[in-house]
Amino acid sequence: QVRLVESGGGLVQTGDSLNLSCAISGRTFTIATMAWFRQAPGMERELVAAIRRVGSSTYYTNSVKGRFTISRDNAKNTVYLQMNSLKPEDTGVYYCAATTLSSGSTYFSEPVRYGYWGPGTQVTVSS
């Protein structure tokens, strides 16, 4: 089993920055990919960024490219999401997720592909 716990959310203003953390415990060696999803009220959960547990490959959804950076520290079993130049449309609950499934050279965008989830952390960006 794998356990994920997010931290770092909060209420900020447009243009501010936040750094989310996801602490991972358990059978971390089984994980292939870690990801950050977000869900705005009334919207579906969407993939924001993803990173392989091994290697340098990353993925970003178009709306956050150039503003968000996903990184990991395997020694600390932690994944980060540095969010800069935040916009009101970035508001939502941010979830850390992990999958043991191999997706080849692409990344799974469907939440159902990720077997492990954290409880989420709220990010609110005021205008």
Backbone atoms as SQL, in Angstrom:
CREATE TABLE atoms (id INTEGER PRIMARY KEY, chain TEXT, resi INTEGER, resn TEXT, atom TEXT, x REAL, y REAL, z REAL);
INSERT INTO atoms VALUES
  (1, 'A', 1, 'GLN', 'N', 0.824, -1.189, 0.000),
  (2, 'A', 1, 'GLN', 'CA', 0.000, 0.000, 0.000),
  (3, 'A', 1, 'GLN', 'C', 0.864, 1.245, 0.000),
  (4, 'A', 2, 'VAL', 'N', 0.294, 2.315, -0.494),
  (5, 'A', 2, 'VAL', 'CA', 0.973, 3.604, -0.551),
  (6, 'A', 2, 'VAL', 'C', 0.046, 4.650, 0.082),
  (7, 'A', 3, 'ARG', 'N', 0.622, 5.530, 0.883),
  (8, 'A', 3, 'ARG', 'CA', -0.163, 6.596, 1.519),
  (9, 'A', 3, 'ARG', 'C', 0.395, 7.948, 1.099),
  (10, 'A', 4, 'LEU', 'N', -0.521, 8.867, 0.776),
  (11, 'A', 4, 'LEU', 'CA', -0.146, 10.199, 0.303),
  (12, 'A', 4, 'LEU', 'C', -0.810, 11.248, 1.185),
  (13, 'A', 5, 'VAL', 'N', -0.059, 12.276, 1.549),
  (14, 'A', 5, 'VAL', 'CA', -0.614, 13.361, 2.350),
  (15, 'A', 5, 'VAL', 'C', -0.097, 14.686, 1.798),
  (16, 'A', 6, 'GLU', 'N', -1.024, 15.553, 1.384),
  (17, 'A', 6, 'GLU', 'CA', -0.651, 16.849, 0.831),
  (18, 'A', 6, 'GLU', 'C', -0.570, 17.913, 1.926),
  (19, 'A', 7, 'SER', 'N', 0.189, 18.958, 1.637),
  (20, 'A', 7, 'SER', 'CA', 0.240, 20.136, 2.502),
  (21, 'A', 7, 'SER', 'C', 0.652, 21.336, 1.663),
  (22, 'A', 8, 'GLY', 'N', 0.395, 22.528, 2.203),
  (23, 'A', 8, 'GLY', 'CA', 0.878, 23.741, 1.545),
  (24, 'A', 8, 'GLY', 'C', -0.175, 24.601, 0.872),
  (25, 'A', 9, 'GLY', 'N', -1.420, 24.156, 0.890),
  (26, 'A', 9, 'GLY', 'CA', -2.465, 24.973, 0.273),
  (27, 'A', 9, 'GLY', 'C', -2.768, 26.209, 1.108),
  (28, 'A', 10, 'GLY', 'N', -3.630, 27.074, 0.557),
  (29, 'A', 10, 'GLY', 'CA', -3.992, 28.263, 1.300),
  (30, 'A', 10, 'GLY', 'C', -4.720, 29.265, 0.431),
  (31, 'A', 11, 'LEU', 'N', -4.945, 30.442, 1.014),
  (32, 'A', 11, 'LEU', 'CA', -5.604, 31.544, 0.323),
  (33, 'A', 11, 'LEU', 'C', -4.551, 32.575, -0.055),
  (34, 'A', 12, 'VAL', 'N', -4.449, 32.861, -1.356),
  (35, 'A', 12, 'VAL', 'CA', -3.469, 33.825, -1.843),
  (36, 'A', 12, 'VAL', 'C', -4.137, 34.766, -2.840),
  (37, 'A', 13, 'GLN', 'N', -3.406, 35.776, -3.236),
  (38, 'A', 13, 'GLN', 'CA', -3.900, 36.729, -4.224),
  (39, 'A', 13, 'GLN', 'C', -3.321, 36.425, -5.600),
  (40, 'A', 14, 'THR', 'N', -3.975, 36.956, -6.610),
  (41, 'A', 14, 'THR', 'CA', -3.485, 36.792, -7.980),
  (42, 'A', 14, 'THR', 'C', -2.027, 37.240, -8.072),
  (43, 'A', 15, 'GLY', 'N', -1.212, 36.399, -8.715),
  (44, 'A', 15, 'GLY', 'CA', 0.200, 36.691, -8.884),
  (45, 'A', 15, 'GLY', 'C', 1.100, 36.111, -7.812),
  (46, 'A', 16, 'ASP', 'N', 0.506, 35.645, -6.726),
  (47, 'A', 16, 'ASP', 'CA', 1.295, 35.053, -5.639),
  (48, 'A', 16, 'ASP', 'C', 1.770, 33.648, -6.001),
  (49, 'A', 17, 'SER', 'N', 2.564, 33.083, -5.089),
  (50, 'A', 17, 'SER', 'CA', 3.103, 31.735, -5.269),
  (51, 'A', 17, 'SER', 'C', 2.728, 30.846, -4.096),
  (52, 'A', 18, 'LEU', 'N', 2.655, 29.553, -4.351),
  (53, 'A', 18, 'LEU', 'CA', 2.467, 28.531, -3.327),
  (54, 'A', 18, 'LEU', 'C', 3.309, 27.324, -3.700),
  (55, 'A', 19, 'ASN', 'N', 3.772, 26.609, -2.684),
  (56, 'A', 19, 'ASN', 'CA', 4.511, 25.373, -2.932),
  (57, 'A', 19, 'ASN', 'C', 3.800, 24.239, -2.205),
  (58, 'A', 20, 'LEU', 'N', 3.206, 23.342, -2.965),
  (59, 'A', 20, 'LEU', 'CA', 2.524, 22.194, -2.389),
  (60, 'A', 20, 'LEU', 'C', 3.514, 21.044, -2.199),
  (61, 'A', 21, 'SER', 'N', 3.314, 20.290, -1.137),
  (62, 'A', 21, 'SER', 'CA', 4.133, 19.108, -0.878),
  (63, 'A', 21, 'SER', 'C', 3.232, 17.890, -0.745),
  (64, 'A', 22, 'CYS', 'N', 3.764, 16.755, -1.130),
  (65, 'A', 22, 'CYS', 'CA', 3.049, 15.487, -0.991),
  (66, 'A', 22, 'CYS', 'C', 4.020, 14.477, -0.386),
  (67, 'A', 23, 'ALA', 'N', 3.754, 14.093, 0.846),
  (68, 'A', 23, 'ALA', 'CA', 4.578, 13.097, 1.515),
  (69, 'A', 23, 'ALA', 'C', 4.043, 11.714, 1.185),
  (70, 'A', 24, 'ILE', 'N', 4.928, 10.848, 0.724),
  (71, 'A', 24, 'ILE', 'CA', 4.543, 9.503, 0.279),
  (72, 'A', 24, 'ILE', 'C', 5.174, 8.482, 1.200),
  (73, 'A', 25, 'SER', 'N', 4.385, 7.520, 1.651),
  (74, 'A', 25, 'SER', 'CA', 4.910, 6.458, 2.518),
  (75, 'A', 25, 'SER', 'C', 4.380, 5.122, 2.050),
  (76, 'A', 26, 'GLY', 'N', 4.992, 4.069, 2.566),
  (77, 'A', 26, 'GLY', 'CA', 4.574, 2.726, 2.186),
  (78, 'A', 26, 'GLY', 'C', 5.475, 2.149, 1.112),
  (79, 'A', 27, 'ARG', 'N', 4.868, 1.383, 0.214),
  (80, 'A', 27, 'ARG', 'CA', 5.624, 0.681, -0.831),
  (81, 'A', 27, 'ARG', 'C', 5.923, 1.629, -1.991),
  (82, 'A', 28, 'THR', 'N', 6.753, 2.612, -1.708),
  (83, 'A', 28, 'THR', 'CA', 7.032, 3.653, -2.704),
  (84, 'A', 28, 'THR', 'C', 7.747, 3.109, -3.929),
  (85, 'A', 29, 'PHE', 'N', 8.466, 2.013, -3.770),
  (86, 'A', 29, 'PHE', 'CA', 9.209, 1.453, -4.896),
  (87, 'A', 29, 'PHE', 'C', 8.285, 0.890, -5.975),
  (88, 'A', 30, 'THR', 'N', 7.016, 0.706, -5.652),
  (89, 'A', 30, 'THR', 'CA', 6.052, 0.197, -6.639),
  (90, 'A', 30, 'THR', 'C', 5.490, 1.298, -7.535),
  (91, 'A', 31, 'ILE', 'N', 5.739, 2.554, -7.172),
  (92, 'A', 31, 'ILE', 'CA', 5.161, 3.675, -7.906),
  (93, 'A', 31, 'ILE', 'C', 5.909, 3.923, -9.209),
  (94, 'A', 32, 'ALA', 'N', 5.158, 4.138, -10.283),
  (95, 'A', 32, 'ALA', 'CA', 5.746, 4.482, -11.576),
  (96, 'A', 32, 'ALA', 'C', 5.697, 5.997, -11.803),
  (97, 'A', 33, 'THR', 'N', 4.572, 6.599, -11.439),
  (98, 'A', 33, 'THR', 'CA', 4.351, 8.018, -11.715),
  (99, 'A', 33, 'THR', 'C', 3.609, 8.664, -10.556),
  (100, 'A', 34, 'MET', 'N', 4.032, 9.897, -10.212),
  (101, 'A', 34, 'MET', 'CA', 3.306, 10.712, -9.247),
  (102, 'A', 34, 'MET', 'C', 2.709, 11.913, -9.984),
  (103, 'A', 35, 'ALA', 'N', 1.572, 12.375, -9.517),
  (104, 'A', 35, 'ALA', 'CA', 0.895, 13.451, -10.240),
  (105, 'A', 35, 'ALA', 'C', 0.153, 14.369, -9.280),
  (106, 'A', 36, 'TRP', 'N', -0.121, 15.560, -9.776),
  (107, 'A', 36, 'TRP', 'CA', -0.998, 16.503, -9.105),
  (108, 'A', 36, 'TRP', 'C', -2.235, 16.720, -9.984),
  (109, 'A', 37, 'PHE', 'N', -3.386, 16.522, -9.375),
  (110, 'A', 37, 'PHE', 'CA', -4.667, 16.826, -10.010),
  (111, 'A', 37, 'PHE', 'C', -5.290, 18.003, -9.252),
  (112, 'A', 38, 'ARG', 'N', -6.244, 18.641, -9.881),
  (113, 'A', 38, 'ARG', 'CA', -7.026, 19.652, -9.179),
  (114, 'A', 38, 'ARG', 'C', -8.487, 19.529, -9.603),
  (115, 'A', 39, 'GLN', 'N', -9.334, 19.966, -8.689),
  (116, 'A', 39, 'GLN', 'CA', -10.765, 19.908, -8.959),
  (117, 'A', 39, 'GLN', 'C', -11.409, 21.190, -8.466),
  (118, 'A', 40, 'ALA', 'N', -11.964, 21.946, -9.405),
  (119, 'A', 40, 'ALA', 'CA', -12.695, 23.151, -9.071),
  (120, 'A', 40, 'ALA', 'C', -14.150, 22.781, -8.789),
  (121, 'A', 41, 'PRO', 'N', -14.870, 23.612, -8.056),
  (122, 'A', 41, 'PRO', 'CA', -16.273, 23.312, -7.760),
  (123, 'A', 41, 'PRO', 'C', -17.088, 23.080, -9.028),
  (124, 'A', 42, 'GLY', 'N', -17.804, 21.969, -9.071),
  (125, 'A', 42, 'GLY', 'CA', -18.644, 21.660, -10.215),
  (126, 'A', 42, 'GLY', 'C', -17.909, 21.158, -11.439),
  (127, 'A', 43, 'MET', 'N', -16.604, 20.986, -11.313),
  (128, 'A', 43, 'MET', 'CA', -15.806, 20.553, -12.458),
  (129, 'A', 43, 'MET', 'C', -15.235, 19.164, -12.208),
  (130, 'A', 44, 'GLU', 'N', -14.795, 18.539, -13.293),
  (131, 'A', 44, 'GLU', 'CA', -14.145, 17.247, -13.165),
  (132, 'A', 44, 'GLU', 'C', -12.705, 17.428, -12.670),
  (133, 'A', 45, 'ARG', 'N', -12.199, 16.391, -12.071),
  (134, 'A', 45, 'ARG', 'CA', -10.819, 16.412, -11.619),
  (135, 'A', 45, 'ARG', 'C', -9.907, 16.366, -12.847),
  (136, 'A', 46, 'GLU', 'N', -8.911, 17.276, -12.908),
  (137, 'A', 46, 'GLU', 'CA', -8.042, 17.343, -14.067),
  (138, 'A', 46, 'GLU', 'C', -6.580, 17.185, -13.676),
  (139, 'A', 47, 'LEU', 'N', -5.831, 16.562, -14.561),
  (140, 'A', 47, 'LEU', 'CA', -4.394, 16.398, -14.357),
  (141, 'A', 47, 'LEU', 'C', -3.700, 17.741, -14.569),
  (142, 'A', 48, 'VAL', 'N', -2.902, 18.140, -13.604),
  (143, 'A', 48, 'VAL', 'CA', -2.155, 19.395, -13.678),
  (144, 'A', 48, 'VAL', 'C', -0.707, 19.143, -14.080),
  (145, 'A', 49, 'ALA', 'N', -0.057, 18.200, -13.409),
  (146, 'A', 49, 'ALA', 'CA', 1.352, 17.909, -13.673),
  (147, 'A', 49, 'ALA', 'C', 1.650, 16.498, -13.203),
  (148, 'A', 50, 'ALA', 'N', 2.679, 15.898, -13.800),
  (149, 'A', 50, 'ALA', 'CA', 3.060, 14.539, -13.426),
  (150, 'A', 50, 'ALA', 'C', 4.560, 14.373, -13.598),
  (151, 'A', 51, 'ILE', 'N', 5.102, 13.412, -12.857),
  (152, 'A', 51, 'ILE', 'CA', 6.539, 13.153, -12.906),
  (153, 'A', 51, 'ILE', 'C', 6.776, 11.683, -12.654),
  (154, 'A', 52, 'ARG', 'N', 7.736, 11.112, -13.361),
  (155, 'A', 52, 'ARG', 'CA', 8.102, 9.715, -13.145),
  (156, 'A', 52, 'ARG', 'C', 8.850, 9.580, -11.818),
  (157, 'A', 53, 'ARG', 'N', 8.723, 8.438, -11.177),
  (158, 'A', 53, 'ARG', 'CA', 9.486, 8.217, -9.947),
  (159, 'A', 53, 'ARG', 'C', 10.978, 8.114, -10.250),
  (160, 'A', 54, 'VAL', 'N', 11.285, 7.612, -11.445),
  (161, 'A', 54, 'VAL', 'CA', 12.678, 7.490, -11.881),
  (162, 'A', 54, 'VAL', 'C', 12.828, 8.235, -13.209),
  (163, 'A', 55, 'GLY', 'N', 13.891, 9.003, -13.332),
  (164, 'A', 55, 'GLY', 'CA', 14.103, 9.739, -14.560),
  (165, 'A', 55, 'GLY', 'C', 13.680, 11.183, -14.442),
  (166, 'A', 56, 'SER', 'N', 13.793, 11.919, -15.547),
  (167, 'A', 56, 'SER', 'CA', 13.552, 13.358, -15.540),
  (168, 'A', 56, 'SER', 'C', 12.296, 13.782, -16.282),
  (169, 'A', 57, 'SER', 'N', 11.538, 12.826, -16.759),
  (170, 'A', 57, 'SER', 'CA', 10.356, 13.153, -17.556),
  (171, 'A', 57, 'SER', 'C', 9.273, 13.799, -16.700),
  (172, 'A', 58, 'THR', 'N', 8.662, 14.863, -17.250),
  (173, 'A', 58, 'THR', 'CA', 7.549, 15.537, -16.584),
  (174, 'A', 58, 'THR', 'C', 6.462, 15.868, -17.597),
  (175, 'A', 59, 'TYR', 'N', 5.284, 16.162, -17.060),
  (176, 'A', 59, 'TYR', 'CA', 4.144, 16.555, -17.895),
  (177, 'A', 59, 'TYR', 'C', 3.460, 17.736, -17.226),
  (178, 'A', 60, 'TYR', 'N', 2.974, 18.668, -18.046),
  (179, 'A', 60, 'TYR', 'CA', 2.178, 19.797, -17.549),
  (180, 'A', 60, 'TYR', 'C', 0.984, 20.009, -18.475),
  (181, 'A', 61, 'THR', 'N', -0.152, 20.302, -17.891),
  (182, 'A', 61, 'THR', 'CA', -1.259, 20.712, -18.718),
  (183, 'A', 61, 'THR', 'C', -0.965, 22.108, -19.258),
  (184, 'A', 62, 'ASN', 'N', -1.526, 22.429, -20.404),
  (185, 'A', 62, 'ASN', 'CA', -1.158, 23.670, -21.091),
  (186, 'A', 62, 'ASN', 'C', -1.361, 24.925, -20.235),
  (187, 'A', 63, 'SER', 'N', -2.406, 24.939, -19.440),
  (188, 'A', 63, 'SER', 'CA', -2.734, 26.154, -18.705),
  (189, 'A', 63, 'SER', 'C', -1.736, 26.506, -17.611),
  (190, 'A', 64, 'VAL', 'N', -0.846, 25.565, -17.234),
  (191, 'A', 64, 'VAL', 'CA', 0.107, 25.849, -16.157),
  (192, 'A', 64, 'VAL', 'C', 1.546, 25.863, -16.641),
  (193, 'A', 65, 'LYS', 'N', 1.764, 25.572, -17.910),
  (194, 'A', 65, 'LYS', 'CA', 3.135, 25.545, -18.438),
  (195, 'A', 65, 'LYS', 'C', 3.794, 26.911, -18.267),
  (196, 'A', 66, 'GLY', 'N', 5.016, 26.895, -17.763),
  (197, 'A', 66, 'GLY', 'CA', 5.743, 28.133, -17.518),
  (198, 'A', 66, 'GLY', 'C', 5.459, 28.766, -16.173),
  (199, 'A', 67, 'ARG', 'N', 4.436, 28.285, -15.474),
  (200, 'A', 67, 'ARG', 'CA', 4.093, 28.841, -14.156),
  (201, 'A', 67, 'ARG', 'C', 4.285, 27.817, -13.034),
  (202, 'A', 68, 'PHE', 'N', 3.992, 26.555, -13.303),
  (203, 'A', 68, 'PHE', 'CA', 4.088, 25.499, -12.301),
  (204, 'A', 68, 'PHE', 'C', 5.298, 24.617, -12.583),
  (205, 'A', 69, 'THR', 'N', 5.889, 24.093, -11.520),
  (206, 'A', 69, 'THR', 'CA', 6.995, 23.154, -11.656),
  (207, 'A', 69, 'THR', 'C', 6.775, 21.982, -10.701),
  (208, 'A', 70, 'ILE', 'N', 6.790, 20.783, -11.244),
  (209, 'A', 70, 'ILE', 'CA', 6.696, 19.580, -10.421),
  (210, 'A', 70, 'ILE', 'C', 8.095, 19.026, -10.217),
  (211, 'A', 71, 'SER', 'N', 8.370, 18.569, -9.018),
  (212, 'A', 71, 'SER', 'CA', 9.678, 17.989, -8.728),
  (213, 'A', 71, 'SER', 'C', 9.503, 16.933, -7.650),
  (214, 'A', 72, 'ARG', 'N', 10.529, 16.176, -7.428),
  (215, 'A', 72, 'ARG', 'CA', 10.466, 15.129, -6.407),
  (216, 'A', 72, 'ARG', 'C', 11.804, 15.044, -5.696),
  (217, 'A', 73, 'ASP', 'N', 11.744, 14.533, -4.485),
  (218, 'A', 73, 'ASP', 'CA', 12.939, 14.226, -3.708),
  (219, 'A', 73, 'ASP', 'C', 12.750, 12.793, -3.229),
  (220, 'A', 74, 'ASN', 'N', 13.343, 11.847, -3.941),
  (221, 'A', 74, 'ASN', 'CA', 13.136, 10.441, -3.611),
  (222, 'A', 74, 'ASN', 'C', 13.694, 10.089, -2.232),
  (223, 'A', 75, 'ALA', 'N', 14.736, 10.769, -1.809),
  (224, 'A', 75, 'ALA', 'CA', 15.305, 10.497, -0.482),
  (225, 'A', 75, 'ALA', 'C', 14.311, 10.854, 0.615),
  (226, 'A', 76, 'LYS', 'N', 13.496, 11.881, 0.356),
  (227, 'A', 76, 'LYS', 'CA', 12.494, 12.310, 1.334),
  (228, 'A', 76, 'LYS', 'C', 11.110, 11.751, 1.010),
  (229, 'A', 77, 'ASN', 'N', 11.005, 10.994, -0.091),
  (230, 'A', 77, 'ASN', 'CA', 9.707, 10.471, -0.531),
  (231, 'A', 77, 'ASN', 'C', 8.664, 11.580, -0.595),
  (232, 'A', 78, 'THR', 'N', 9.033, 12.654, -1.247),
  (233, 'A', 78, 'THR', 'CA', 8.163, 13.823, -1.325),
  (234, 'A', 78, 'THR', 'C', 8.117, 14.345, -2.759),
  (235, 'A', 79, 'VAL', 'N', 6.922, 14.729, -3.168),
  (236, 'A', 79, 'VAL', 'CA', 6.717, 15.371, -4.464),
  (237, 'A', 79, 'VAL', 'C', 6.227, 16.792, -4.208),
  (238, 'A', 80, 'TYR', 'N', 6.707, 17.720, -5.012),
  (239, 'A', 80, 'TYR', 'CA', 6.372, 19.123, -4.836),
  (240, 'A', 80, 'TYR', 'C', 5.682, 19.681, -6.075),
  (241, 'A', 81, 'LEU', 'N', 4.892, 20.702, -5.863),
  (242, 'A', 81, 'LEU', 'CA', 4.329, 21.466, -6.972),
  (243, 'A', 81, 'LEU', 'C', 4.514, 22.943, -6.637),
  (244, 'A', 82, 'GLN', 'N', 5.504, 23.548, -7.281),
  (245, 'A', 82, 'GLN', 'CA', 5.738, 24.978, -7.109),
  (246, 'A', 82, 'GLN', 'C', 4.830, 25.721, -8.078),
  (247, 'A', 83, 'MET', 'N', 3.986, 26.571, -7.518),
  (248, 'A', 83, 'MET', 'CA', 3.010, 27.290, -8.336),
  (249, 'A', 83, 'MET', 'C', 3.293, 28.785, -8.255),
  (250, 'A', 84, 'ASN', 'N', 3.637, 29.366, -9.375),
  (251, 'A', 84, 'ASN', 'CA', 3.926, 30.801, -9.461),
  (252, 'A', 84, 'ASN', 'C', 2.879, 31.503, -10.317),
  (253, 'A', 85, 'SER', 'N', 2.831, 32.815, -10.181),
  (254, 'A', 85, 'SER', 'CA', 1.902, 33.632, -10.976),
  (255, 'A', 85, 'SER', 'C', 0.493, 33.060, -10.947),
  (256, 'A', 86, 'LEU', 'N', 0.019, 32.779, -9.756),
  (257, 'A', 86, 'LEU', 'CA', -1.281, 32.129, -9.610),
  (258, 'A', 86, 'LEU', 'C', -2.412, 33.019, -10.109),
  (259, 'A', 87, 'LYS', 'N', -3.420, 32.368, -10.662),
  (260, 'A', 87, 'LYS', 'CA', -4.591, 33.038, -11.222),
  (261, 'A', 87, 'LYS', 'C', -5.844, 32.514, -10.527),
  (262, 'A', 88, 'PRO', 'N', -6.920, 33.280, -10.545),
  (263, 'A', 88, 'PRO', 'CA', -8.161, 32.789, -9.924),
  (264, 'A', 88, 'PRO', 'C', -8.620, 31.449, -10.491),
  (265, 'A', 89, 'GLU', 'N', -8.348, 31.205, -11.758),
  (266, 'A', 89, 'GLU', 'CA', -8.758, 29.926, -12.351),
  (267, 'A', 89, 'GLU', 'C', -7.925, 28.747, -11.872),
  (268, 'A', 90, 'ASP', 'N', -6.890, 29.002, -11.091),
  (269, 'A', 90, 'ASP', 'CA', -6.123, 27.915, -10.475),
  (270, 'A', 90, 'ASP', 'C', -6.783, 27.434, -9.177),
  (271, 'A', 91, 'THR', 'N', -7.833, 28.094, -8.759),
  (272, 'A', 91, 'THR', 'CA', -8.531, 27.730, -7.522),
  (273, 'A', 91, 'THR', 'C', -9.120, 26.332, -7.609),
  (274, 'A', 92, 'GLY', 'N', -8.973, 25.575, -6.527),
  (275, 'A', 92, 'GLY', 'CA', -9.540, 24.237, -6.462),
  (276, 'A', 92, 'GLY', 'C', -8.894, 23.431, -5.365),
  (277, 'A', 93, 'VAL', 'N', -9.347, 22.203, -5.242),
  (278, 'A', 93, 'VAL', 'CA', -8.703, 21.262, -4.334),
  (279, 'A', 93, 'VAL', 'C', -7.629, 20.527, -5.131),
  (280, 'A', 94, 'TYR', 'N', -6.433, 20.560, -4.606),
  (281, 'A', 94, 'TYR', 'CA', -5.302, 19.910, -5.278),
  (282, 'A', 94, 'TYR', 'C', -5.033, 18.566, -4.607),
  (283, 'A', 95, 'TYR', 'N', -4.976, 17.540, -5.445),
  (284, 'A', 95, 'TYR', 'CA', -4.766, 16.183, -4.963),
  (285, 'A', 95, 'TYR', 'C', -3.438, 15.638, -5.489),
  (286, 'A', 96, 'CYS', 'N', -2.732, 14.971, -4.619),
  (287, 'A', 96, 'CYS', 'CA', -1.557, 14.211, -5.020),
  (288, 'A', 96, 'CYS', 'C', -2.020, 12.794, -5.337),
  (289, 'A', 97, 'ALA', 'N', -1.487, 12.217, -6.404),
  (290, 'A', 97, 'ALA', 'CA', -1.891, 10.877, -6.818),
  (291, 'A', 97, 'ALA', 'C', -0.672, 10.092, -7.265),
  (292, 'A', 98, 'ALA', 'N', -0.799, 8.774, -7.204),
  (293, 'A', 98, 'ALA', 'CA', 0.288, 7.911, -7.639),
  (294, 'A', 98, 'ALA', 'C', -0.297, 6.696, -8.347),
  (295, 'A', 99, 'THR', 'N', 0.450, 6.224, -9.332),
  (296, 'A', 99, 'THR', 'CA', 0.046, 5.025, -10.045),
  (297, 'A', 99, 'THR', 'C', 1.213, 4.068, -10.143),
  (298, 'A', 100, 'THR', 'N', 0.904, 2.787, -10.079),
  (299, 'A', 100, 'THR', 'CA', 1.913, 1.757, -10.279),
  (300, 'A', 100, 'THR', 'C', 1.911, 1.272, -11.722),
  (301, 'A', 101, 'LEU', 'N', 0.973, 1.760, -12.510),
  (302, 'A', 101, 'LEU', 'CA', 0.836, 1.325, -13.893),
  (303, 'A', 101, 'LEU', 'C', 1.847, 2.038, -14.791),
  (304, 'A', 102, 'SER', 'N', 2.337, 1.318, -15.770),
  (305, 'A', 102, 'SER', 'CA', 3.241, 1.905, -16.752),
  (306, 'A', 102, 'SER', 'C', 2.424, 2.495, -17.893),
  (307, 'A', 103, 'SER', 'N', 2.738, 3.738, -18.265),
  (308, 'A', 103, 'SER', 'CA', 2.012, 4.400, -19.339),
  (309, 'A', 103, 'SER', 'C', 2.895, 4.642, -20.561),
  (310, 'A', 104, 'GLY', 'N', 4.024, 3.965, -20.623),
  (311, 'A', 104, 'GLY', 'CA', 4.904, 4.152, -21.757),
  (312, 'A', 104, 'GLY', 'C', 5.485, 5.546, -21.775),
  (313, 'A', 105, 'SER', 'N', 5.471, 6.184, -22.938),
  (314, 'A', 105, 'SER', 'CA', 6.046, 7.514, -23.077),
  (315, 'A', 105, 'SER', 'C', 5.028, 8.622, -22.781),
  (316, 'A', 106, 'THR', 'N', 3.793, 8.240, -22.511),
  (317, 'A', 106, 'THR', 'CA', 2.768, 9.240, -22.225),
  (318, 'A', 106, 'THR', 'C', 2.423, 9.215, -20.741),
  (319, 'A', 107, 'TYR', 'N', 1.467, 10.051, -20.361),
  (320, 'A', 107, 'TYR', 'CA', 1.009, 10.103, -18.984),
  (321, 'A', 107, 'TYR', 'C', -0.498, 9.882, -18.946),
  (322, 'A', 108, 'PHE', 'N', -0.943, 9.123, -17.949),
  (323, 'A', 108, 'PHE', 'CA', -2.368, 8.935, -17.777),
  (324, 'A', 108, 'PHE', 'C', -3.007, 10.236, -17.299),
  (325, 'A', 109, 'SER', 'N', -4.060, 10.665, -17.988),
  (326, 'A', 109, 'SER', 'CA', -4.796, 11.840, -17.545),
  (327, 'A', 109, 'SER', 'C', -6.082, 11.453, -16.812),
  (328, 'A', 110, 'GLU', 'N', -6.473, 10.193, -16.930),
  (329, 'A', 110, 'GLU', 'CA', -7.715, 9.747, -16.297),
  (330, 'A', 110, 'GLU', 'C', -7.470, 9.437, -14.830),
  (331, 'A', 111, 'PRO', 'N', -8.214, 10.056, -13.926),
  (332, 'A', 111, 'PRO', 'CA', -8.028, 9.785, -12.501),
  (333, 'A', 111, 'PRO', 'C', -8.126, 8.300, -12.144),
  (334, 'A', 112, 'VAL', 'N', -8.928, 7.551, -12.881),
  (335, 'A', 112, 'VAL', 'CA', -9.128, 6.148, -12.554),
  (336, 'A', 112, 'VAL', 'C', -7.850, 5.333, -12.702),
  (337, 'A', 113, 'ARG', 'N', -6.895, 5.841, -13.437),
  (338, 'A', 113, 'ARG', 'CA', -5.624, 5.141, -13.625),
  (339, 'A', 113, 'ARG', 'C', -4.707, 5.249, -12.406),
  (340, 'A', 114, 'TYR', 'N', -5.035, 6.134, -11.526),
  (341, 'A', 114, 'TYR', 'CA', -4.198, 6.362, -10.350),
  (342, 'A', 114, 'TYR', 'C', -4.839, 5.660, -9.156),
  (343, 'A', 115, 'GLY', 'N', -4.107, 4.729, -8.576),
  (344, 'A', 115, 'GLY', 'CA', -4.688, 3.913, -7.516),
  (345, 'A', 115, 'GLY', 'C', -4.556, 4.491, -6.123),
  (346, 'A', 116, 'TYR', 'N', -3.743, 5.521, -5.995),
  (347, 'A', 116, 'TYR', 'CA', -3.498, 6.079, -4.663),
  (348, 'A', 116, 'TYR', 'C', -3.700, 7.590, -4.697),
  (349, 'A', 117, 'TRP', 'N', -4.388, 8.093, -3.676),
  (350, 'A', 117, 'TRP', 'CA', -4.740, 9.506, -3.598),
  (351, 'A', 117, 'TRP', 'C', -4.551, 10.051, -2.185),
  (352, 'A', 118, 'GLY', 'N', -4.169, 11.315, -2.130),
  (353, 'A', 118, 'GLY', 'CA', -4.182, 12.008, -0.862),
  (354, 'A', 118, 'GLY', 'C', -5.551, 12.620, -0.622),
  (355, 'A', 119, 'PRO', 'N', -5.787, 13.163, 0.562),
  (356, 'A', 119, 'PRO', 'CA', -7.088, 13.752, 0.891),
  (357, 'A', 119, 'PRO', 'C', -7.329, 15.100, 0.214),
  (358, 'A', 120, 'GLY', 'N', -6.270, 15.729, -0.285),
  (359, 'A', 120, 'GLY', 'CA', -6.428, 17.006, -0.974),
  (360, 'A', 120, 'GLY', 'C', -6.106, 18.190, -0.093),
  (361, 'A', 121, 'THR', 'N', -5.724, 19.291, -0.749),
  (362, 'A', 121, 'THR', 'CA', -5.468, 20.544, -0.046),
  (363, 'A', 121, 'THR', 'C', -6.070, 21.682, -0.870),
  (364, 'A', 122, 'GLN', 'N', -6.746, 22.590, -0.192),
  (365, 'A', 122, 'GLN', 'CA', -7.462, 23.664, -0.881),
  (366, 'A', 122, 'GLN', 'C', -6.507, 24.793, -1.266),
  (367, 'A', 123, 'VAL', 'N', -6.634, 25.222, -2.516),
  (368, 'A', 123, 'VAL', 'CA', -5.910, 26.398, -3.003),
  (369, 'A', 123, 'VAL', 'C', -6.959, 27.386, -3.498),
  (370, 'A', 124, 'THR', 'N', -6.940, 28.583, -2.944),
  (371, 'A', 124, 'THR', 'CA', -7.873, 29.618, -3.352),
  (372, 'A', 124, 'THR', 'C', -7.096, 30.851, -3.759),
  (373, 'A', 125, 'VAL', 'N', -7.329, 31.307, -4.985),
  (374, 'A', 125, 'VAL', 'CA', -6.642, 32.487, -5.499),
  (375, 'A', 125, 'VAL', 'C', -7.680, 33.580, -5.697),
  (376, 'A', 126, 'SER', 'N', -7.544, 34.641, -4.945),
  (377, 'A', 126, 'SER', 'CA', -8.504, 35.746, -5.038),
  (378, 'A', 126, 'SER', 'C', -8.041, 36.767, -6.078),
  (379, 'A', 127, 'SER', 'N', -9.025, 37.399, -6.697),
  (380, 'A', 127, 'SER', 'CA', -8.708, 38.385, -7.752),
  (381, 'A', 127, 'SER', 'C', -8.539, 39.780, -7.179);
